[in-house]
């Protein structure tokens, strides 16, 4: 059951009071090395990050040591709405911001997709996240993409969407010839734009 407007307002007020008393709390790390900002991104808590922004806190860019951004945190957990919100925010590192290991934001979602223990819902969220990032100009590591598409269930999830079908066809070398896979990393545009096709990413499952 969703919270009432009064409950939401009370929660916001409580958070604002706590943060006001300890202005450094949003950047303090827990015992696993994560700050409240990073955990909010990872868990898809858009209202929390929006509130922190309203309070004047600047959402940080890439971590100095790892290169990981809030976008990476959201993408690796398949938080589609958070990824969409953060890309609109525009001050947290772009979709092609790379970690020290060379992984873009979309790569973070693909790496997470390698986990064989994921349930169907989480897999679909990660697929949606990958396609959304590609639509926004995000490059992907073709090796990661080829690897996850070996899983029939993941391949089927990509093919639920028009853009996903185009991506699968390109990776399989059925659309753009022998150079198809290499363009996925180098291009700054999503598949639909590069090939002159009209293939918008559909957020809903295809009928």
mmCIF file of C-alpha atoms in Angstrom:
data_model
loop_
_atom_site.group_PDB
_atom_site.id
_atom_site.type_symbol
_atom_site.label_atom_id
_atom_site.label_comp_id
_atom_site.label_asym_id
_atom_site.label_seq_id
_atom_site.Cartn_x
_atom_site.Cartn_y
_atom_site.Cartn_z
ATOM 1 C CA UNK A 1 0.000 0.000 0.000
ATOM 2 C CA UNK A 2 1.470 3.355 -1.047
ATOM 3 C CA UNK A 3 2.192 6.070 1.490
ATOM 4 C CA UNK A 4 -0.205 8.976 1.850
ATOM 5 C CA UNK A 5 0.796 12.528 0.992
ATOM 6 C CA UNK A 6 1.070 13.381 4.680
ATOM 7 C CA UNK A 7 3.336 10.394 5.319
ATOM 8 C CA UNK A 8 5.580 11.369 2.427
ATOM 9 C CA UNK A 9 5.725 14.961 3.673
ATOM 10 C CA UNK A 10 6.600 13.769 7.179
ATOM 11 C CA UNK A 11 9.360 11.525 5.837
ATOM 12 C CA UNK A 12 10.806 14.369 3.772
ATOM 13 C CA UNK A 13 10.768 16.645 6.810
ATOM 14 C CA UNK A 14 12.537 14.013 8.906
ATOM 15 C CA UNK A 15 15.248 13.533 6.288
ATOM 16 C CA UNK A 16 15.749 17.277 5.917
ATOM 17 C CA UNK A 17 16.122 17.639 9.691
ATOM 18 C CA UNK A 18 18.681 14.841 9.924
ATOM 19 C CA UNK A 19 20.727 16.156 7.001
ATOM 20 C CA UNK A 20 20.580 19.734 8.285
ATOM 21 C CA UNK A 21 22.100 18.599 11.596
ATOM 22 C CA UNK A 22 24.896 16.682 9.871
ATOM 23 C CA UNK A 23 25.716 18.222 6.509
ATOM 24 C CA UNK A 24 28.407 15.666 5.778
ATOM 25 C CA UNK A 25 26.158 12.664 6.218
ATOM 26 C CA UNK A 26 25.377 12.289 2.519
ATOM 27 C CA UNK A 27 29.019 11.643 1.672
ATOM 28 C CA UNK A 28 29.855 9.454 4.661
ATOM 29 C CA UNK A 29 30.525 5.847 3.670
ATOM 30 C CA UNK A 30 29.130 2.772 5.358
ATOM 31 C CA UNK A 31 31.205 -0.302 6.226
ATOM 32 C CA UNK A 32 31.014 -1.438 2.598
ATOM 33 C CA UNK A 33 32.263 1.880 1.265
ATOM 34 C CA UNK A 34 28.955 3.285 -0.011
ATOM 35 C CA UNK A 35 27.547 6.736 0.708
ATOM 36 C CA UNK A 36 23.804 7.507 1.096
ATOM 37 C CA UNK A 37 23.897 9.132 -2.357
ATOM 38 C CA UNK A 38 25.319 5.977 -3.930
ATOM 39 C CA UNK A 39 22.864 3.717 -2.120
ATOM 40 C CA UNK A 40 19.954 5.910 -3.236
ATOM 41 C CA UNK A 41 21.127 5.606 -6.843
ATOM 42 C CA UNK A 42 21.674 1.836 -6.549
ATOM 43 C CA UNK A 43 18.224 1.313 -5.030
ATOM 44 C CA UNK A 44 16.474 3.601 -7.511
ATOM 45 C CA UNK A 45 15.333 6.069 -4.864
ATOM 46 C CA UNK A 46 14.640 9.035 -7.131
ATOM 47 C CA UNK A 47 12.630 10.975 -4.483
ATOM 48 C CA UNK A 48 15.612 10.854 -2.109
ATOM 49 C CA UNK A 49 18.136 12.135 -4.654
ATOM 50 C CA UNK A 50 15.642 14.730 -5.837
ATOM 51 C CA UNK A 51 15.214 15.907 -2.256
ATOM 52 C CA UNK A 52 18.979 16.102 -1.692
ATOM 53 C CA UNK A 53 19.238 18.168 -4.865
ATOM 54 C CA UNK A 54 16.467 20.492 -3.676
ATOM 55 C CA UNK A 55 18.394 20.963 -0.440
ATOM 56 C CA UNK A 56 21.343 22.291 -2.403
ATOM 57 C CA UNK A 57 23.559 19.228 -2.452
ATOM 58 C CA UNK A 58 25.454 18.703 -5.679
ATOM 59 C CA UNK A 59 25.244 15.120 -6.827
ATOM 60 C CA UNK A 60 28.814 13.999 -7.279
ATOM 61 C CA UNK A 61 30.474 12.940 -10.490
ATOM 62 C CA UNK A 62 32.945 10.083 -10.840
ATOM 63 C CA UNK A 63 34.635 8.603 -7.792
ATOM 64 C CA UNK A 64 38.277 9.670 -7.755
ATOM 65 C CA UNK A 65 39.585 6.143 -7.139
ATOM 66 C CA UNK A 66 37.242 3.923 -9.159
ATOM 67 C CA UNK A 67 35.706 6.241 -11.749
ATOM 68 C CA UNK A 68 32.286 4.877 -10.788
ATOM 69 C CA UNK A 69 29.429 7.398 -11.010
ATOM 70 C CA UNK A 70 25.906 7.427 -9.615
ATOM 71 C CA UNK A 71 24.820 6.392 -13.119
ATOM 72 C CA UNK A 72 27.004 3.301 -12.906
ATOM 73 C CA UNK A 73 25.482 2.484 -9.511
ATOM 74 C CA UNK A 74 21.945 2.764 -10.872
ATOM 75 C CA UNK A 75 22.710 0.872 -14.085
ATOM 76 C CA UNK A 76 24.347 -2.106 -12.386
ATOM 77 C CA UNK A 77 21.112 -2.692 -10.475
ATOM 78 C CA UNK A 78 18.776 -2.139 -13.429
ATOM 79 C CA UNK A 79 17.209 1.024 -12.014
ATOM 80 C CA UNK A 80 15.721 2.357 -15.251
ATOM 81 C CA UNK A 81 13.850 5.328 -13.779
ATOM 82 C CA UNK A 82 16.910 6.413 -11.806
ATOM 83 C CA UNK A 83 19.126 6.186 -14.893
ATOM 84 C CA UNK A 84 16.614 8.275 -16.817
ATOM 85 C CA UNK A 85 16.471 10.860 -14.022
ATOM 86 C CA UNK A 86 20.242 11.058 -13.595
ATOM 87 C CA UNK A 87 20.893 11.537 -17.306
ATOM 88 C CA UNK A 88 18.454 14.450 -17.247
ATOM 89 C CA UNK A 89 20.252 15.888 -14.200
ATOM 90 C CA UNK A 90 23.404 16.123 -16.274
ATOM 91 C CA UNK A 91 26.056 16.683 -13.603
ATOM 92 C CA UNK A 92 26.970 13.143 -12.595
ATOM 93 C CA UNK A 93 29.148 12.068 -15.505
ATOM 94 C CA UNK A 94 27.780 11.193 -18.917
ATOM 95 C CA UNK A 95 26.559 7.850 -20.228
ATOM 96 C CA UNK A 96 30.011 7.225 -21.679
ATOM 97 C CA UNK A 97 31.888 8.062 -18.490
ATOM 98 C CA UNK A 98 34.309 5.170 -17.952
ATOM 99 C CA UNK A 99 35.467 3.577 -14.733
ATOM 100 C CA UNK A 100 39.178 2.985 -14.164
ATOM 101 C CA UNK A 101 38.586 -0.446 -15.712
ATOM 102 C CA UNK A 102 37.226 1.157 -18.871
ATOM 103 C CA UNK A 103 33.549 0.313 -18.384
ATOM 104 C CA UNK A 104 30.830 2.700 -19.516
ATOM 105 C CA UNK A 105 27.472 2.986 -17.765
ATOM 106 C CA UNK A 106 25.826 0.506 -20.161
ATOM 107 C CA UNK A 107 28.727 -1.870 -19.570
ATOM 108 C CA UNK A 108 27.849 -1.848 -15.858
ATOM 109 C CA UNK A 109 24.381 -3.160 -16.698
ATOM 110 C CA UNK A 110 25.789 -5.817 -19.037
ATOM 111 C CA UNK A 111 28.301 -7.008 -16.448
ATOM 112 C CA UNK A 112 25.441 -7.423 -13.979
ATOM 113 C CA UNK A 113 23.529 -9.423 -16.615
ATOM 114 C CA UNK A 114 26.257 -12.070 -16.556
ATOM 115 C CA UNK A 115 24.994 -13.244 -13.163
ATOM 116 C CA UNK A 116 23.259 -16.556 -13.831
ATOM 117 C CA UNK A 117 21.308 -16.371 -10.566
ATOM 118 C CA UNK A 118 19.232 -13.339 -11.621
ATOM 119 C CA UNK A 119 15.471 -13.744 -11.844
ATOM 120 C CA UNK A 120 13.504 -12.760 -14.949
ATOM 121 C CA UNK A 121 12.389 -9.424 -13.523
ATOM 122 C CA UNK A 122 15.913 -8.288 -12.733
ATOM 123 C CA UNK A 123 17.201 -9.473 -16.108
ATOM 124 C CA UNK A 124 14.500 -7.485 -17.868
ATOM 125 C CA UNK A 125 15.302 -4.375 -15.815
ATOM 126 C CA UNK A 126 18.965 -4.644 -16.822
ATOM 127 C CA UNK A 127 18.037 -5.151 -20.476
ATOM 128 C CA UNK A 128 15.783 -2.071 -20.370
ATOM 129 C CA UNK A 129 18.571 -0.104 -18.715
ATOM 130 C CA UNK A 130 21.068 -1.130 -21.401
ATOM 131 C CA UNK A 131 18.732 -0.170 -24.234
ATOM 132 C CA UNK A 132 17.805 3.141 -22.625
ATOM 133 C CA UNK A 133 21.479 4.028 -22.272
ATOM 134 C CA UNK A 134 22.188 3.045 -25.878
ATOM 135 C CA UNK A 135 19.277 5.214 -26.966
ATOM 136 C CA UNK A 136 20.862 8.090 -25.063
ATOM 137 C CA UNK A 137 24.139 7.590 -26.911
ATOM 138 C CA UNK A 138 25.818 5.137 -24.563
ATOM 139 C CA UNK A 139 28.519 2.888 -26.012
ATOM 140 C CA UNK A 140 28.679 -0.757 -25.002
ATOM 141 C CA UNK A 141 31.455 -3.295 -24.906
ATOM 142 C CA UNK A 142 30.673 -5.669 -27.777
ATOM 143 C CA UNK A 143 32.344 -8.573 -25.971
ATOM 144 C CA UNK A 144 30.055 -8.148 -22.965
ATOM 145 C CA UNK A 145 27.021 -7.880 -25.224
ATOM 146 C CA UNK A 146 27.894 -10.986 -27.219
ATOM 147 C CA UNK A 147 28.472 -12.889 -23.994
ATOM 148 C CA UNK A 148 25.111 -12.040 -22.396
ATOM 149 C CA UNK A 149 23.258 -12.760 -25.635
ATOM 150 C CA UNK A 150 24.465 -16.357 -25.474
ATOM 151 C CA UNK A 151 21.851 -16.783 -22.754
ATOM 152 C CA UNK A 152 18.579 -17.515 -24.630
ATOM 153 C CA UNK A 153 16.501 -15.885 -21.897
ATOM 154 C CA UNK A 154 18.470 -12.642 -22.126
ATOM 155 C CA UNK A 155 18.357 -12.680 -25.927
ATOM 156 C CA UNK A 156 14.571 -13.112 -25.772
ATOM 157 C CA UNK A 157 14.277 -10.153 -23.402
ATOM 158 C CA UNK A 158 16.234 -7.926 -25.793
ATOM 159 C CA UNK A 159 14.003 -9.037 -28.649
ATOM 160 C CA UNK A 160 10.859 -7.862 -26.837
ATOM 161 C CA UNK A 161 11.772 -4.358 -27.962
ATOM 162 C CA UNK A 162 12.227 -2.977 -31.457
ATOM 163 C CA UNK A 163 15.581 -1.454 -30.593
ATOM 164 C CA UNK A 164 16.577 -4.677 -28.860
ATOM 165 C CA UNK A 165 15.867 -6.645 -32.028
ATOM 166 C CA UNK A 166 18.094 -4.262 -33.952
ATOM 167 C CA UNK A 167 20.883 -4.648 -31.395
ATOM 168 C CA UNK A 168 20.687 -8.448 -31.504
ATOM 169 C CA UNK A 169 20.709 -8.439 -35.313
ATOM 170 C CA UNK A 170 23.734 -6.168 -35.363
ATOM 171 C CA UNK A 171 25.654 -8.263 -32.870
ATOM 172 C CA UNK A 172 24.864 -11.413 -34.804
ATOM 173 C CA UNK A 173 26.229 -9.739 -37.940
ATOM 174 C CA UNK A 174 22.868 -9.854 -39.710
ATOM 175 C CA UNK A 175 22.399 -6.120 -40.124
ATOM 176 C CA UNK A 176 25.638 -4.249 -40.708
ATOM 177 C CA UNK A 177 28.117 -6.779 -42.022
ATOM 178 C CA UNK A 178 31.460 -7.731 -40.551
ATOM 179 C CA UNK A 179 32.027 -4.394 -38.784
ATOM 180 C CA UNK A 180 28.723 -4.499 -36.929
ATOM 181 C CA UNK A 181 30.006 -5.491 -33.512
ATOM 182 C CA UNK A 182 32.939 -3.070 -33.409
ATOM 183 C CA UNK A 183 30.672 -0.074 -34.056
ATOM 184 C CA UNK A 184 28.787 -0.714 -30.825
ATOM 185 C CA UNK A 185 31.713 0.536 -28.760
ATOM 186 C CA UNK A 186 32.871 3.347 -31.030
ATOM 187 C CA UNK A 187 29.592 4.940 -32.014
ATOM 188 C CA UNK A 188 28.160 7.871 -30.068
ATOM 189 C CA UNK A 189 24.696 7.153 -31.437
ATOM 190 C CA UNK A 190 22.269 4.325 -30.723
ATOM 191 C CA UNK A 191 21.639 1.659 -33.345
ATOM 192 C CA UNK A 192 18.329 3.161 -34.450
ATOM 193 C CA UNK A 193 19.948 6.455 -35.404
ATOM 194 C CA UNK A 194 23.084 5.032 -37.003
ATOM 195 C CA UNK A 195 21.275 2.832 -39.481
ATOM 196 C CA UNK A 196 18.697 5.432 -40.431
ATOM 197 C CA UNK A 197 15.928 3.278 -39.030
ATOM 198 C CA UNK A 198 13.007 4.443 -36.975
ATOM 199 C CA UNK A 199 13.265 2.083 -34.032
ATOM 200 C CA UNK A 200 12.341 3.908 -30.846
ATOM 201 C CA UNK A 201 13.015 2.102 -27.607
ATOM 202 C CA UNK A 202 9.673 0.905 -26.281
ATOM 203 C CA UNK A 203 9.564 0.835 -22.501
ATOM 204 C CA UNK A 204 6.552 -1.507 -22.441
ATOM 205 C CA UNK A 205 6.696 -5.149 -23.438
ATOM 206 C CA UNK A 206 5.669 -5.766 -27.018
ATOM 207 C CA UNK A 207 2.210 -7.216 -27.469
#
